[in-house]
GROMACS .gro file of C-alpha atoms in nm:
model
  327
    1ILE     CA    1  23.627   8.517  16.144
    2ARG     CA    2  23.532   8.813  15.925
    3ASP     CA    3  23.422   8.571  15.650
    4LEU     CA    4  23.214   8.372  15.903
    5ASN     CA    5  23.060   8.698  16.029
    6MET     CA    6  22.969   8.795  15.672
    7LEU     CA    7  22.800   8.458  15.619
    8ALA     CA    8  22.626   8.483  15.958
    9LYS     CA    9  22.473   8.818  15.855
   10LYS     CA   10  22.344   8.669  15.533
   11LEU     CA   11  22.194   8.376  15.719
   12ARG     CA   12  22.031   8.611  15.964
   13ALA     CA   13  21.890   8.827  15.684
   14ARG     CA   14  21.743   8.518  15.522
   15ARG     CA   15  21.579   8.415  15.852
   16MET     CA   16  21.437   8.765  15.903
   17GLU     CA   17  21.286   8.763  15.552
   18ALA     CA   18  21.118   8.430  15.637
   19GLY     CA   19  20.960   8.585  15.946
   20ALA     CA   20  21.197   8.495  16.230
   21LEU     CA   21  21.139   8.702  16.543
   22THR     CA   22  21.396   8.903  16.738
   23LEU     CA   23  21.256   8.875  17.089
   24SER     CA   24  21.410   8.963  17.420
   25SER     CA   25  21.412   8.875  17.788
   26PRO     CA   26  21.601   9.046  18.068
   27GLU     CA   27  21.906   8.833  18.141
   28VAL     CA   28  22.101   8.930  18.451
   29ARG     CA   29  22.477   8.904  18.481
   30PHE     CA   30  22.661   8.904  18.817
   31ARG     CA   31  23.026   8.984  18.884
   32LEU     CA   32  23.149   8.786  19.183
   33GLU     CA   33  23.423   8.864  19.434
   34ASN     CA   34  23.711   8.622  19.379
   35ASP     CA   35  23.745   8.479  19.730
   36SER     CA   36  23.397   8.488  19.881
   37GLN     CA   37  23.206   8.459  19.549
   38ASP     CA   38  22.966   8.725  19.678
   39PRO     CA   39  22.810   8.940  19.403
   40VAL     CA   40  22.979   9.280  19.374
   41ASP     CA   41  22.798   9.403  19.064
   42VAL     CA   42  22.480   9.319  18.869
   43GLU     CA   43  22.381   9.435  18.523
   44LEU     CA   44  22.164   9.350  18.226
   45LYS     CA   45  22.362   9.114  18.001
   46ALA     CA   46  22.445   9.273  17.665
   47LEU     CA   47  22.484   9.056  17.352
   48LYS     CA   48  22.774   9.128  17.120
   49GLU     CA   49  22.815   9.072  16.747
   50THR     CA   50  23.021   8.760  16.817
   51ASN     CA   51  22.723   8.614  17.007
   52ALA     CA   52  22.510   8.664  16.696
   53LEU     CA   53  22.775   8.500  16.479
   54VAL     CA   54  22.783   8.186  16.691
   55GLU     CA   55  22.402   8.178  16.723
   56GLU     CA   56  22.347   8.179  16.345
   57PHE     CA   57  22.569   7.874  16.289
   58MET     CA   58  22.419   7.694  16.587
   59LEU     CA   59  22.070   7.750  16.442
   60LEU     CA   60  22.190   7.629  16.100
   61ALA     CA   61  22.338   7.313  16.260
   62ASN     CA   62  22.018   7.246  16.459
   63ILE     CA   63  21.798   7.284  16.151
   64SER     CA   64  22.025   7.069  15.933
   65VAL     CA   65  22.042   6.789  16.194
   66ALA     CA   66  21.663   6.803  16.242
   67ARG     CA   67  21.613   6.739  15.869
   68LYS     CA   68  21.868   6.454  15.870
   69ILE     CA   69  21.725   6.261  16.166
   70TYR     CA   70  21.366   6.311  16.045
   71GLU     CA   71  21.464   6.178  15.705
   72HIS     CA   72  21.602   5.858  15.860
   73PHE     CA   73  21.362   5.823  16.154
   74PRO     CA   74  21.032   5.982  16.046
   75ASP     CA   75  20.841   5.823  16.336
   76ALA     CA   76  21.098   5.864  16.617
   77ALA     CA   77  21.299   6.183  16.562
   78MET     CA   78  21.324   6.410  16.863
   79LEU     CA   79  21.233   6.757  16.742
   80ARG     CA   80  21.136   7.093  16.894
   81ARG     CA   81  20.833   7.295  16.799
   82HIS     CA   82  20.711   7.641  16.890
   83PRO     CA   83  20.331   7.676  16.842
   84GLU     CA   84  20.182   7.995  16.702
   85PRO     CA   85  20.059   8.222  16.988
   86LEU     CA   86  19.691   8.285  17.042
   87ALA     CA   87  19.574   8.625  16.920
   88GLN     CA   88  19.412   8.704  17.253
   89SER     CA   89  19.743   8.662  17.429
   90PHE     CA   90  19.837   9.007  17.295
   91ASP     CA   91  19.522   9.185  17.412
   92SER     CA   92  19.671   9.359  17.718
   93LEU     CA   93  19.985   9.457  17.529
   94GLN     CA   94  19.784   9.589  17.233
   95HIS     CA   95  19.565   9.789  17.471
   96ALA     CA   96  19.872   9.953  17.630
   97LEU     CA   97  20.029  10.031  17.293
   98LYS     CA   98  19.717  10.189  17.141
   99PRO     CA   99  19.756  10.534  17.306
  100LEU     CA  100  20.109  10.542  17.160
  101ASN     CA  101  19.968  10.481  16.809
  102ILE     CA  102  20.149  10.151  16.790
  103GLN     CA  103  19.985   9.828  16.689
  104LEU     CA  104  20.135   9.479  16.669
  105GLU     CA  105  20.034   9.277  16.364
  106THR     CA  106  19.990   8.918  16.484
  107GLY     CA  107  19.863   8.752  16.165
  108SER     CA  108  20.198   8.584  16.098
  109SER     CA  109  20.549   8.582  16.242
  110LEU     CA  110  20.672   8.800  15.955
  111ALA     CA  111  20.398   9.059  16.017
  112LEU     CA  112  20.475   9.054  16.389
  113ALA     CA  113  20.850   9.093  16.326
  114GLN     CA  114  20.794   9.393  16.097
  115SER     CA  115  20.553   9.561  16.342
  116LEU     CA  116  20.803   9.509  16.625
  117ASP     CA  117  21.067   9.691  16.418
  118ARG     CA  118  20.824   9.985  16.389
  119ALA     CA  119  20.747   9.993  16.765
  120VAL     CA  120  20.983  10.274  16.859
  121LEU     CA  121  20.964  10.601  17.051
  122PRO     CA  122  21.226  10.854  16.937
  123ASP     CA  123  21.281  10.988  17.291
  124ASP     CA  124  21.310  10.646  17.457
  125PRO     CA  125  21.575  10.411  17.310
  126TYR     CA  126  21.488  10.130  17.555
  127PHE     CA  127  21.119  10.122  17.458
  128ASN     CA  128  21.160   9.886  17.162
  129ASN     CA  129  21.348   9.636  17.374
  130LEU     CA  130  21.078   9.658  17.640
  131VAL     CA  131  20.805   9.583  17.380
  132ARG     CA  132  21.006   9.279  17.265
  133ILE     CA  133  21.035   9.156  17.627
  134LEU     CA  134  20.660   9.185  17.675
  135THR     CA  135  20.593   9.022  17.338
  136THR     CA  136  20.810   8.729  17.441
  137ARG     CA  137  20.578   8.676  17.738
  138CYS     CA  138  20.279   8.651  17.503
  139MET     CA  139  20.435   8.350  17.328
  140MET     CA  140  20.361   7.984  17.375
  141GLN     CA  141  20.633   7.764  17.527
  142ALA     CA  142  20.854   7.572  17.282
  143GLN     CA  143  20.835   7.197  17.334
  144TYR     CA  144  21.025   6.880  17.255
  145PHE     CA  145  20.818   6.615  17.077
  146CYS     CA  146  20.849   6.289  16.889
  147SER     CA  147  20.795   6.330  16.512
  148GLY     CA  148  20.563   6.032  16.494
  149THR     CA  149  20.307   6.190  16.727
  150LEU     CA  150  20.226   6.498  16.515
  151THR     CA  151  20.168   6.584  16.152
  152PRO     CA  152  20.446   6.770  15.963
  153ASP     CA  153  20.226   7.084  15.958
  154GLU     CA  154  20.259   7.095  16.339
  155PHE     CA  155  20.640   7.077  16.339
  156ARG     CA  156  20.690   7.448  16.269
  157HIS     CA  157  20.894   7.664  16.502
  158TYR     CA  158  20.709   7.994  16.503
  159GLY     CA  159  20.980   8.214  16.658
  160LEU     CA  160  21.257   8.092  16.425
  161ALA     CA  161  21.032   8.071  16.117
  162THR     CA  162  21.154   7.726  16.024
  163GLU     CA  163  20.948   7.421  15.929
  164ILE     CA  164  21.161   7.182  16.136
  165TYR     CA  165  21.396   7.228  16.430
  166THR     CA  166  21.576   7.042  16.708
  167HIS     CA  167  21.843   7.092  16.973
  168PHE     CA  168  22.178   6.945  16.876
  169THR     CA  169  22.454   7.193  16.965
  170SER     CA  170  22.466   7.169  17.348
  171PRO     CA  171  22.494   6.804  17.461
  172ILE     CA  172  22.704   6.907  17.763
  173ARG     CA  173  22.408   7.087  17.921
  174ARG     CA  174  22.092   6.939  17.765
  175TYR     CA  175  21.995   6.574  17.756
  176ALA     CA  176  21.774   6.637  17.450
  177ASP     CA  177  22.088   6.712  17.253
  178VAL     CA  178  22.243   6.384  17.365
  179MET     CA  179  21.940   6.199  17.230
  180VAL     CA  180  21.968   6.386  16.905
  181HIS     CA  181  22.340   6.304  16.880
  182ARG     CA  182  22.252   5.937  16.914
  183LEU     CA  183  21.990   5.964  16.640
  184LEU     CA  184  22.231   6.144  16.411
  185HIS     CA  185  22.504   5.884  16.475
  186ALA     CA  186  22.260   5.611  16.381
  187ALA     CA  187  22.150   5.804  16.071
  188VAL     CA  188  22.502   5.863  15.931
  189ASP     CA  189  22.659   5.529  16.032
  190ARG     CA  190  22.465   5.225  15.918
  191ASP     CA  191  22.686   4.996  16.129
  192ALA     CA  192  22.623   5.192  16.449
  193GLY     CA  193  22.440   5.001  16.718
  194TYR     CA  194  22.164   5.166  16.920
  195ALA     CA  195  21.901   5.071  17.169
  196SER     CA  196  21.553   4.986  17.037
  197GLU     CA  197  21.406   5.270  17.248
  198LEU     CA  198  21.573   5.519  17.016
  199THR     CA  199  21.336   5.426  16.736
  200ASN     CA  200  21.034   5.350  16.954
  201LYS     CA  201  20.770   5.618  16.900
  202VAL     CA  202  20.601   5.562  17.237
  203ALA     CA  203  20.932   5.562  17.431
  204MET     CA  204  21.053   5.878  17.251
  205ALA     CA  205  20.721   6.055  17.318
  206GLU     CA  206  20.749   5.971  17.689
  207GLN     CA  207  21.111   6.094  17.690
  208SER     CA  208  20.998   6.420  17.528
  209ASP     CA  209  20.744   6.474  17.803
  210VAL     CA  210  21.012   6.420  18.068
  211LEU     CA  211  21.246   6.662  17.895
  212ASN     CA  212  20.975   6.930  17.874
  213HIS     CA  213  20.910   6.892  18.248
  214ARG     CA  214  21.280   6.902  18.335
  215HIS     CA  215  21.328   7.209  18.117
  216ARG     CA  216  21.057   7.394  18.312
  217MET     CA  217  21.220   7.289  18.638
  218ALA     CA  218  21.559   7.417  18.513
  219GLN     CA  219  21.403   7.752  18.424
  220GLN     CA  220  21.256   7.778  18.775
  221ALA     CA  221  21.597   7.691  18.926
  222GLY     CA  222  21.762   7.958  18.714
  223ARG     CA  223  21.511   8.222  18.829
  224ALA     CA  224  21.564   8.115  19.191
  225SER     CA  225  21.941   8.151  19.147
  226VAL     CA  226  21.900   8.503  19.009
  227GLU     CA  227  21.668   8.586  19.298
  228LEU     CA  228  21.924   8.460  19.552
  229TYR     CA  229  22.221   8.653  19.408
  230THR     CA  230  22.010   8.965  19.358
  231SER     CA  231  21.914   8.953  19.727
  232LEU     CA  232  22.278   8.906  19.826
  233PHE     CA  233  22.384   9.205  19.613
  234PHE     CA  234  22.121   9.443  19.750
  235LYS     CA  235  22.147   9.324  20.114
  236GLY     CA  236  22.217   9.628  20.333
  237LYS     CA  237  22.165   9.871  20.044
  238THR     CA  238  21.886  10.116  19.965
  239VAL     CA  239  21.883  10.208  19.597
  240ASP     CA  240  21.664  10.460  19.417
  241GLU     CA  241  21.627  10.379  19.046
  242GLU     CA  242  21.402  10.448  18.748
  243GLY     CA  243  21.210  10.156  18.597
  244TYR     CA  244  20.933  10.060  18.359
  245VAL     CA  245  20.598   9.905  18.446
  246THR     CA  246  20.583   9.562  18.283
  247GLN     CA  247  20.268   9.418  18.437
  248VAL     CA  248  19.963   9.551  18.616
  249LEU     CA  249  19.803   9.345  18.891
  250GLN     CA  250  19.497   9.410  19.104
  251ASN     CA  251  19.710   9.484  19.412
  252GLY     CA  252  20.028   9.614  19.255
  253PHE     CA  253  20.246   9.623  18.946
  254SER     CA  254  20.575   9.472  18.819
  255VAL     CA  255  20.870   9.702  18.748
  256LEU     CA  256  21.176   9.629  18.535
  257ILE     CA  257  21.489   9.827  18.624
  258PRO     CA  258  21.711   9.824  18.311
  259SER     CA  259  22.026   9.949  18.490
  260TYR     CA  260  22.031   9.630  18.698
  261GLY     CA  261  21.822   9.396  18.490
  262VAL     CA  262  21.609   9.337  18.799
  263GLU     CA  263  21.233   9.294  18.798
  264GLY     CA  264  21.001   9.289  19.098
  265ILE     CA  265  20.654   9.375  19.225
  266VAL     CA  266  20.549   9.700  19.390
  267TYR     CA  267  20.244   9.627  19.606
  268THR     CA  268  19.991   9.905  19.638
  269THR     CA  269  19.798   9.743  19.922
  270SER     CA  270  19.861   9.506  20.212
  271LYS     CA  271  19.625   9.251  20.358
  272GLY     CA  272  19.344   9.430  20.544
  273ASP     CA  273  19.456   9.778  20.432
  274THR     CA  274  19.252  10.016  20.217
  275PRO     CA  275  19.395  10.010  19.861
  276VAL     CA  276  19.591  10.323  19.769
  277LEU     CA  277  19.517  10.255  19.402
  278GLU     CA  278  19.216  10.070  19.262
  279TYR     CA  279  19.239   9.837  18.964
  280ASP     CA  280  19.053   9.968  18.659
  281LYS     CA  281  18.980   9.663  18.443
  282ALA     CA  282  18.875   9.861  18.135
  283ALA     CA  283  19.191  10.069  18.135
  284HIS     CA  284  19.406   9.782  18.267
  285ALA     CA  285  19.564  10.030  18.507
  286LEU     CA  286  19.579  10.117  18.875
  287VAL     CA  287  19.404  10.445  18.945
  288SER     CA  288  19.373  10.662  19.255
  289SER     CA  289  19.027  10.749  19.388
  290ASP     CA  290  19.051  11.106  19.259
  291SER     CA  291  19.202  10.990  18.924
  292SER     CA  292  19.511  11.204  18.981
  293VAL     CA  293  19.743  10.903  18.964
  294SER     CA  294  19.727  10.624  18.708
  295ILE     CA  295  19.981  10.346  18.655
  296GLY     CA  296  19.979  10.137  18.340
  297LEU     CA  297  20.213   9.938  18.116
  298PHE     CA  298  20.530  10.112  17.990
  299GLN     CA  299  20.498  10.390  18.244
  300HIS     CA  300  20.819  10.532  18.397
  301VAL     CA  301  20.832  10.508  18.774
  302ARG     CA  302  21.102  10.561  19.037
  303VAL     CA  303  21.131  10.284  19.292
  304VAL     CA  304  21.336  10.218  19.602
  305LEU     CA  305  21.503   9.872  19.616
  306GLN     CA  306  21.600   9.705  19.941
  307VAL     CA  307  21.602   9.351  20.081
  308ASP     CA  308  21.328   9.249  20.324
  309ASP     CA  309  21.512   9.080  20.613
  310SER     CA  310  21.211   8.876  20.724
  311PRO     CA  311  21.223   8.514  20.596
  312VAL     CA  312  20.998   8.435  20.301
  313SER     CA  313  20.904   8.098  20.446
  314ALA     CA  314  20.773   8.005  20.789
  315ASN     CA  315  21.106   7.840  20.862
  316VAL     CA  316  21.293   8.103  21.070
  317GLY     CA  317  21.621   7.949  20.957
  318SER     CA  318  21.539   8.002  20.592
  319MET     CA  319  21.808   8.197  20.404
  320ARG     CA  320  21.562   8.305  20.138
  321ARG     CA  321  21.479   8.675  20.139
  322LYS     CA  322  21.273   8.880  19.892
  323LEU     CA  323  21.366   9.202  19.714
  324LEU     CA  324  21.133   9.479  19.827
  325LEU     CA  325  21.035   9.751  19.580
  326GLN     CA  326  20.849  10.064  19.681
  327LEU     CA  327  20.741  10.378  19.497
   0.00000   0.00000   0.00000
């Protein structure tokens, strides 16, 4: 294992030199009670060195398999691409970082990776992770595609800084990986039989579109699951915690609470009420009428968390409840 870890570190260093990004997103972890399966604790999931070891060899396998199936099926290989983000996607983030004398270089993935490494505040160890979370939200969505529908220049995976990529390592939970396993089997075994659809560019392109749609649906289901268990955990509790502002809206702002890995919206006005804070478009902040209070990205705030017992939907029998955050 030590030898594998040594190799994994070398593989990672090589990826970083090529411009691979180390991004982040708040991933919540629940600890459930054995009998009732009710959540008894919630925290931000922490990745260990062993996670990084496994990840490096999974990435290596995915890249190697992508090259192999593209070599044998140049018009019908199922690959995965991550387009380069639009420069304007970073405008709000850049505006918020400017007063801190921090600028993200977005000319290339390598320049972005290096500027992210420099985005630190000595008195706030969580700040760099927060910047990476918000940078992740500026990215384009990665997509499955059929190799015959795009030129090789469009295959690139921006976040991983590799010219070709696919999903191969998780066939038990992703159908795309099953398709790639079938392509690899056909590529390495000349006597293997396979359906004609596997090498049909049109059919594989249609399958890619379906997989992209299902992937988005799975992400939404995952977020709904986190929302449900978060509501169950905080039901009957009133918690006062410190958080960071992650988004500014015209009628409120989003807050991430690192101690729980929970994110929610604090509304500064209700329908028909006079706004407590007005949205300042130029500053991209919420400002009080006398300018004594201003809320912008990265700002520390203390919020009260509790579950709103009124149903989210009109159906009075609905079990869905929303987490209520207040200053």
